[in-house]
Amino acid sequence: MTGVTGVIGGPADRIELSGLRIMALCGILDEELVRSQPFEVDVVIETDLTDAGSSDDLADTIDYGGLTDRLVALALERHHGLMEHLVARLAETVLAEERVTAVEISIRKLRPPVAHDLRSAGVWIRRTR
């Protein structure tokens, strides 16, 4: 079965994961090399949800519980110098799911080490299969 198509011809169906909080090592400053800091991740997954909508079976969709476990594990496995590198690796993890056709991910450092009142600093990317 095929789902409704979007403007560019792919599935218009999406799964959204908002506000995943992770304490991770990421940054290039001395303090960021040794002290975990809070990040917030949002993920929008493009996939065809037609089968899952009909079957009501987890096997026909993306198991976002397992996926979030993998994303957190990846963020914690080692230090990442740049958020750009970390978010690209997170996107690769999502795209490894066979049903995913595209992913948009944003990551925000919730306590950026700057000398100004900055709520967050972040990176947003979109990757397709």
Coordinates of N, CA, C and O in Angstrom, one line a residue:
M1 N 0.8 -1.2 0.0 CA 0.0 0.0 0.0 C 0.9 1.2 0.0 O 2.0 1.2 0.5
T2 N 0.4 2.3 -0.5 CA 1.1 3.6 -0.5 C 0.2 4.6 0.2 O -1.0 4.6 0.1
G3 N 0.9 5.6 0.9 CA 0.2 6.6 1.6 C 0.0 7.9 0.7 O 0.4 7.9 -0.5
V4 N -0.5 8.9 1.3 CA -0.7 10.2 0.7 C 0.7 10.7 0.4 O 1.6 10.6 1.2
T5 N 0.9 11.3 -0.8 CA 2.2 11.8 -1.1 C 2.3 13.3 -0.8 O 1.3 14.0 -0.9
G6 N 3.5 13.8 -0.5 CA 3.7 15.2 -0.2 C 4.0 15.9 -1.4 O 4.0 15.4 -2.6
V7 N 4.4 17.2 -1.3 CA 4.7 18.1 -2.4 C 5.8 17.6 -3.3 O 5.7 17.7 -4.5
I8 N 6.8 16.9 -2.7 CA 8.0 16.5 -3.5 C 7.9 15.0 -3.8 O 8.8 14.4 -4.2
G9 N 6.7 14.4 -3.7 CA 6.5 13.0 -4.1 C 6.7 12.0 -3.1 O 6.4 10.8 -3.4
G10 N 7.2 12.3 -1.9 CA 7.4 11.3 -0.9 C 6.2 11.2 0.0 O 5.2 11.9 -0.2
P11 N 6.3 10.3 1.0 CA 5.1 10.2 1.9 C 5.0 11.5 2.7 O 5.9 12.1 3.1
A12 N 3.7 11.9 2.9 CA 3.4 13.0 3.7 C 3.3 12.7 5.2 O 3.1 13.5 6.0
D13 N 3.4 11.4 5.5 CA 3.2 10.9 6.9 C 4.4 11.2 7.7 O 5.6 11.1 7.2
R14 N 4.2 11.5 9.0 CA 5.4 11.9 9.8 C 5.1 11.3 11.2 O 4.0 11.3 11.7
I15 N 6.2 11.0 11.9 CA 6.3 10.7 13.3 C 7.1 11.8 13.9 O 8.2 12.0 13.5
E16 N 6.6 12.4 15.0 CA 7.4 13.5 15.6 C 7.8 13.1 17.0 O 6.9 12.6 17.8
L17 N 9.0 13.3 17.4 CA 9.6 13.1 18.7 C 10.1 14.4 19.2 O 11.0 15.0 18.6
S18 N 9.5 15.0 20.2 CA 9.8 16.3 20.6 C 10.3 16.4 22.1 O 9.8 15.7 22.9
G19 N 11.4 17.1 22.2 CA 11.9 17.4 23.5 C 12.7 16.3 24.2 O 12.6 16.2 25.4
L20 N 13.4 15.4 23.4 CA 14.2 14.4 24.0 C 15.4 15.0 24.7 O 16.2 15.7 24.1
R21 N 15.4 14.9 26.0 CA 16.5 15.5 26.8 C 17.6 14.5 27.0 O 17.4 13.4 27.5
I22 N 18.9 15.0 26.8 CA 20.0 14.1 26.9 C 21.1 14.9 27.6 O 21.4 16.1 27.2
M23 N 21.8 14.3 28.6 CA 23.0 14.9 29.2 C 24.2 14.3 28.5 O 24.4 13.0 28.6
A24 N 25.0 15.1 27.7 CA 26.0 14.5 26.9 C 27.3 15.4 26.9 O 27.2 16.6 27.3
L25 N 28.4 14.8 26.5 CA 29.6 15.5 26.3 C 29.7 16.0 24.9 O 29.8 15.2 23.9
C26 N 29.6 17.3 24.7 CA 29.7 17.8 23.3 C 30.2 19.3 23.4 O 29.6 20.1 24.1
G27 N 31.2 19.6 22.7 CA 31.7 20.9 22.7 C 33.3 20.9 22.6 O 33.9 19.9 22.7
I28 N 33.8 22.1 22.4 CA 35.3 22.2 22.2 C 36.0 22.9 23.3 O 37.2 22.9 23.3
L29 N 35.2 23.6 24.2 CA 35.9 24.3 25.3 C 36.3 23.3 26.3 O 35.8 22.2 26.4
D30 N 37.4 23.6 27.1 CA 37.9 22.7 28.1 C 36.9 22.1 29.0 O 36.8 20.9 29.3
E31 N 36.0 23.0 29.5 CA 34.9 22.5 30.4 C 34.0 21.5 29.7 O 33.4 20.6 30.3
E32 N 33.7 21.7 28.4 CA 32.8 20.8 27.7 C 33.4 19.5 27.4 O 32.7 18.5 27.0
L33 N 34.7 19.4 27.5 CA 35.4 18.1 27.3 C 35.2 17.1 28.5 O 35.4 15.9 28.3
V34 N 34.9 17.7 29.6 CA 34.8 16.8 30.8 C 33.5 16.9 31.6 O 33.2 16.0 32.4
R35 N 32.6 17.8 31.2 CA 31.4 18.0 31.9 C 30.2 17.8 31.0 O 30.1 18.5 30.0
S36 N 29.3 16.8 31.3 CA 28.1 16.7 30.5 C 27.2 17.9 30.6 O 27.2 18.6 31.7
Q37 N 26.5 18.2 29.6 CA 25.6 19.3 29.6 C 24.3 18.9 28.9 O 24.2 18.0 28.2
P38 N 23.2 19.7 29.2 CA 21.9 19.3 28.7 C 21.7 19.7 27.3 O 22.0 20.8 26.9
F39 N 21.1 18.8 26.5 CA 20.7 19.0 25.1 C 19.3 18.6 25.0 O 18.8 17.7 25.7
E40 N 18.6 19.2 24.0 CA 17.3 18.8 23.7 C 17.2 18.5 22.2 O 17.7 19.3 21.4
V41 N 16.6 17.4 21.9 CA 16.6 16.9 20.5 C 15.1 16.8 20.1 O 14.3 16.2 20.8
D42 N 14.8 17.3 18.9 CA 13.5 17.0 18.2 C 13.8 16.3 16.9 O 14.7 16.6 16.2
V43 N 12.9 15.3 16.6 CA 13.1 14.5 15.4 C 11.7 14.4 14.7 O 10.7 14.2 15.3
V44 N 11.8 14.7 13.4 CA 10.6 14.5 12.6 C 11.0 13.4 11.5 O 11.9 13.6 10.8
I45 N 10.2 12.3 11.5 CA 10.5 11.2 10.7 C 9.5 11.1 9.6 O 8.3 11.1 9.9
E46 N 9.9 11.1 8.3 CA 9.0 10.9 7.2 C 9.0 9.4 6.9 O 10.0 8.8 6.7
T47 N 7.8 8.8 6.8 CA 7.6 7.4 6.6 C 6.2 7.2 6.1 O 5.3 8.0 6.4
D48 N 5.9 6.1 5.4 CA 4.6 5.8 5.0 C 3.9 5.0 6.2 O 4.3 3.9 6.5
L49 N 2.8 5.6 6.7 CA 2.1 5.0 7.8 C 0.8 4.3 7.4 O 0.0 4.0 8.3
T50 N 0.6 4.1 6.2 CA -0.6 3.5 5.7 C -0.8 2.1 6.3 O -1.9 1.8 6.8
D51 N 0.2 1.3 6.2 CA 0.1 -0.1 6.8 C -0.2 -0.1 8.3 O -1.1 -0.8 8.7
A52 N 0.5 0.8 9.0 CA 0.3 0.8 10.5 C -1.1 1.3 10.8 O -1.8 0.9 11.7
G53 N -1.6 2.3 10.0 CA -2.9 2.8 10.2 C -4.0 1.8 10.0 O -5.1 1.8 10.6
S54 N -3.7 0.8 9.1 CA -4.7 -0.3 8.8 C -4.6 -1.4 9.8 O -5.5 -2.0 10.3
S55 N -3.3 -1.8 10.1 CA -3.1 -3.0 10.8 C -3.1 -2.9 12.4 O -3.3 -3.8 13.1
D56 N -2.8 -1.7 12.8 CA -2.6 -1.4 14.3 C -1.5 -2.3 14.9 O -1.6 -2.7 16.0
D57 N -0.5 -2.5 14.1 CA 0.6 -3.4 14.5 C 1.9 -2.6 14.5 O 2.3 -2.0 13.5
L58 N 2.7 -2.7 15.6 CA 3.9 -2.0 15.8 C 4.9 -2.4 14.7 O 5.8 -1.6 14.3
A59 N 4.9 -3.6 14.2 CA 5.8 -4.0 13.1 C 5.6 -3.2 11.8 O 6.5 -3.3 11.0
D60 N 4.5 -2.5 11.7 CA 4.3 -1.8 10.5 C 4.6 -0.3 10.6 O 4.2 0.5 9.7
T61 N 5.3 0.1 11.6 CA 5.7 1.5 11.8 C 7.1 1.6 12.4 O 7.8 0.6 12.4
I62 N 7.4 2.7 12.9 CA 8.7 2.9 13.6 C 8.5 2.8 15.1 O 7.7 3.5 15.7
D63 N 9.3 1.9 15.7 CA 9.2 1.8 17.2 C 10.0 2.9 17.8 O 11.2 2.9 17.9
Y64 N 9.3 4.0 18.1 CA 10.1 5.2 18.6 C 10.7 5.0 20.0 O 11.6 5.7 20.3
G65 N 10.2 4.1 20.8 CA 10.8 3.8 22.0 C 12.2 3.2 21.8 O 13.2 3.7 22.4
G66 N 12.3 2.2 21.0 CA 13.6 1.6 20.6 C 14.5 2.6 20.0 O 15.7 2.7 20.2
L67 N 13.9 3.5 19.1 CA 14.7 4.5 18.4 C 15.3 5.5 19.3 O 16.5 5.8 19.2
T68 N 14.5 6.0 20.3 CA 15.0 6.9 21.2 C 16.1 6.3 22.1 O 17.1 7.0 22.4
D69 N 16.0 5.0 22.4 CA 17.1 4.4 23.2 C 18.4 4.4 22.4 O 19.4 4.7 22.9
R70 N 18.3 4.1 21.1 CA 19.5 4.1 20.2 C 20.1 5.6 20.1 O 21.3 5.7 20.0
L71 N 19.2 6.6 20.0 CA 19.7 7.9 19.8 C 20.4 8.4 21.1 O 21.5 9.0 21.0
V72 N 19.9 8.1 22.3 CA 20.5 8.4 23.5 C 21.8 7.7 23.7 O 22.9 8.3 24.0
A73 N 21.8 6.4 23.4 CA 23.1 5.6 23.5 C 24.2 6.2 22.6 O 25.3 6.3 23.0
L74 N 23.8 6.6 21.4 CA 24.8 7.2 20.5 C 25.4 8.5 21.0 O 26.6 8.7 21.0
A75 N 24.5 9.3 21.6 CA 24.9 10.6 22.1 C 25.9 10.4 23.3 O 26.8 11.2 23.6
L76 N 25.7 9.3 24.1 CA 26.4 9.0 25.3 C 27.7 8.2 25.1 O 28.6 8.1 25.9
E77 N 27.8 7.6 23.9 CA 29.0 6.7 23.7 C 30.3 7.3 23.7 O 31.3 6.7 24.0
R78 N 30.4 8.6 23.3 CA 31.7 9.3 23.3 C 31.5 10.8 23.3 O 30.4 11.3 23.0
H79 N 32.6 11.6 23.4 CA 32.5 13.0 23.3 C 32.4 13.4 21.8 O 33.0 12.8 20.9
H80 N 31.6 14.4 21.5 CA 31.5 14.9 20.2 C 31.9 16.4 20.2 O 31.4 17.1 21.1
G81 N 32.8 16.8 19.4 CA 33.3 18.2 19.4 C 32.2 19.2 19.0 O 32.1 20.2 19.6
L82 N 31.5 18.9 17.9 CA 30.6 19.8 17.4 C 29.1 19.2 17.4 O 29.0 18.0 17.1
M83 N 28.2 20.1 17.6 CA 26.8 19.7 17.5 C 26.5 19.2 16.1 O 25.7 18.3 15.9
E84 N 27.1 19.8 15.1 CA 26.9 19.4 13.7 C 27.2 18.0 13.5 O 26.5 17.3 12.8
H85 N 28.3 17.5 14.1 CA 28.7 16.1 14.0 C 27.8 15.2 14.7 O 27.3 14.2 14.2
L86 N 27.4 15.6 15.9 CA 26.4 14.8 16.7 C 25.1 14.6 16.0 O 24.6 13.5 15.8
V87 N 24.6 15.7 15.5 CA 23.2 15.7 14.9 C 23.3 14.9 13.5 O 22.4 14.2 13.2
A88 N 24.4 14.9 12.8 CA 24.6 14.1 11.6 C 24.6 12.6 11.9 O 24.0 11.8 11.2
R89 N 25.2 12.3 13.0 CA 25.2 10.9 13.5 C 23.9 10.4 13.9 O 23.5 9.3 13.7
L90 N 23.1 11.3 14.6 CA 21.8 11.0 15.0 C 20.9 10.7 13.7 O 20.1 9.8 13.7
A91 N 21.1 11.6 12.7 CA 20.3 11.4 11.5 C 20.6 10.1 10.8 O 19.7 9.4 10.3
E92 N 21.9 9.7 10.8 CA 22.3 8.4 10.2 C 21.6 7.2 10.9 O 21.1 6.3 10.3
T93 N 21.5 7.4 12.3 CA 20.8 6.3 13.1 C 19.3 6.2 12.7 O 18.8 5.1 12.5
V94 N 18.7 7.3 12.5 CA 17.2 7.3 12.1 C 17.1 6.7 10.7 O 16.2 5.9 10.5
L95 N 17.9 7.2 9.8 CA 17.8 6.7 8.4 C 18.2 5.2 8.3 O 17.8 4.6 7.3
A96 N 18.8 4.6 9.3 CA 19.1 3.2 9.2 C 17.8 2.4 9.4 O 17.8 1.2 9.1
E97 N 16.8 3.0 9.9 CA 15.5 2.3 10.0 C 14.9 2.2 8.6 O 14.8 3.1 7.8
E98 N 14.6 0.9 8.2 CA 14.2 0.7 6.8 C 13.0 1.4 6.3 O 12.9 1.7 5.1
R99 N 12.1 1.8 7.2 CA 10.9 2.4 6.7 C 11.0 3.9 6.6 O 10.1 4.6 6.1
V100 N 12.1 4.5 7.1 CA 12.3 6.0 7.0 C 12.7 6.4 5.7 O 13.7 5.9 5.1
T101 N 12.1 7.5 5.1 CA 12.5 8.0 3.9 C 13.2 9.3 4.0 O 14.0 9.7 3.2
A102 N 13.0 10.1 5.1 CA 13.7 11.3 5.4 C 13.6 11.6 6.9 O 12.7 11.1 7.6
V103 N 14.5 12.4 7.4 CA 14.4 12.8 8.8 C 14.9 14.3 8.9 O 15.8 14.7 8.2
E104 N 14.2 15.0 9.8 CA 14.7 16.3 10.2 C 15.0 16.2 11.7 O 14.2 15.7 12.5
I105 N 16.1 16.7 12.1 CA 16.5 16.7 13.5 C 17.1 18.1 13.9 O 17.9 18.7 13.1
S106 N 16.6 18.5 15.0 CA 17.3 19.7 15.6 C 17.8 19.3 17.0 O 17.3 18.5 17.7
I107 N 18.9 19.9 17.3 CA 19.5 19.7 18.6 C 19.9 21.1 19.2 O 20.3 22.0 18.4
R108 N 19.6 21.2 20.5 CA 19.9 22.5 21.1 C 20.7 22.3 22.4 O 20.3 21.4 23.2
K109 N 21.7 23.0 22.5 CA 22.5 23.1 23.7 C 21.8 24.0 24.7 O 21.7 25.2 24.4
L110 N 21.3 23.5 25.8 CA 20.4 24.3 26.6 C 21.1 25.3 27.6 O 20.5 26.2 28.1
R111 N 22.4 25.1 27.7 CA 23.2 26.0 28.5 C 24.5 26.4 27.7 O 25.6 26.0 28.1
P112 N 24.4 27.1 26.6 CA 25.6 27.3 25.8 C 26.6 28.2 26.6 O 26.1 29.1 27.3
P113 N 27.8 27.9 26.5 CA 28.9 28.6 27.2 C 29.3 29.9 26.5 O 30.3 30.0 25.9
V114 N 28.4 30.9 26.6 CA 28.6 32.2 26.0 C 28.5 33.3 27.1 O 27.8 33.0 28.1
A115 N 29.0 34.4 26.8 CA 29.0 35.5 27.8 C 27.7 36.3 27.7 O 27.7 37.5 28.2
H116 N 26.6 35.8 27.2 CA 25.4 36.6 27.0 C 24.2 35.7 27.4 O 24.3 34.5 27.6
D117 N 23.1 36.4 27.5 CA 21.8 35.7 27.9 C 21.2 35.0 26.7 O 20.4 35.6 26.0
L118 N 21.7 33.8 26.5 CA 21.3 33.0 25.3 C 20.6 31.8 25.8 O 21.2 30.9 26.5
R119 N 19.3 31.6 25.5 CA 18.6 30.5 26.0 C 19.1 29.1 25.5 O 19.2 28.2 26.2
S120 N 19.5 29.1 24.2 CA 20.0 27.9 23.6 C 20.7 28.2 22.3 O 20.5 29.2 21.7
A121 N 21.6 27.2 21.9 CA 22.2 27.3 20.6 C 22.0 25.9 20.0 O 22.0 24.9 20.6
G122 N 21.7 26.0 18.7 CA 21.3 24.7 18.1 C 21.7 24.5 16.6 O 22.1 25.5 16.0
V123 N 21.4 23.3 16.1 CA 21.7 23.0 14.8 C 20.4 22.2 14.3 O 19.9 21.3 15.0
W124 N 20.0 22.4 13.1 CA 18.9 21.7 12.4 C 19.4 21.2 11.1 O 20.0 21.9 10.3
I125 N 19.1 19.9 10.8 CA 19.4 19.3 9.5 C 18.3 18.5 9.0 O 17.4 18.1 9.8
R126 N 18.3 18.2 7.7 CA 17.3 17.4 7.1 C 18.2 16.4 6.2 O 19.0 16.9 5.5
R127 N 17.9 15.1 6.3 CA 18.6 14.1 5.5 C 17.5 13.2 4.9 O 16.5 12.9 5.5
T128 N 17.8 12.8 3.6 CA 16.9 11.8 3.0 C 17.6 10.6 2.5 O 18.8 10.6 2.4
R129 N 16.9 9.6 2.3 CA 17.5 8.3 1.9 C 17.8 8.4 0.4 O 17.3 9.1 -0.4

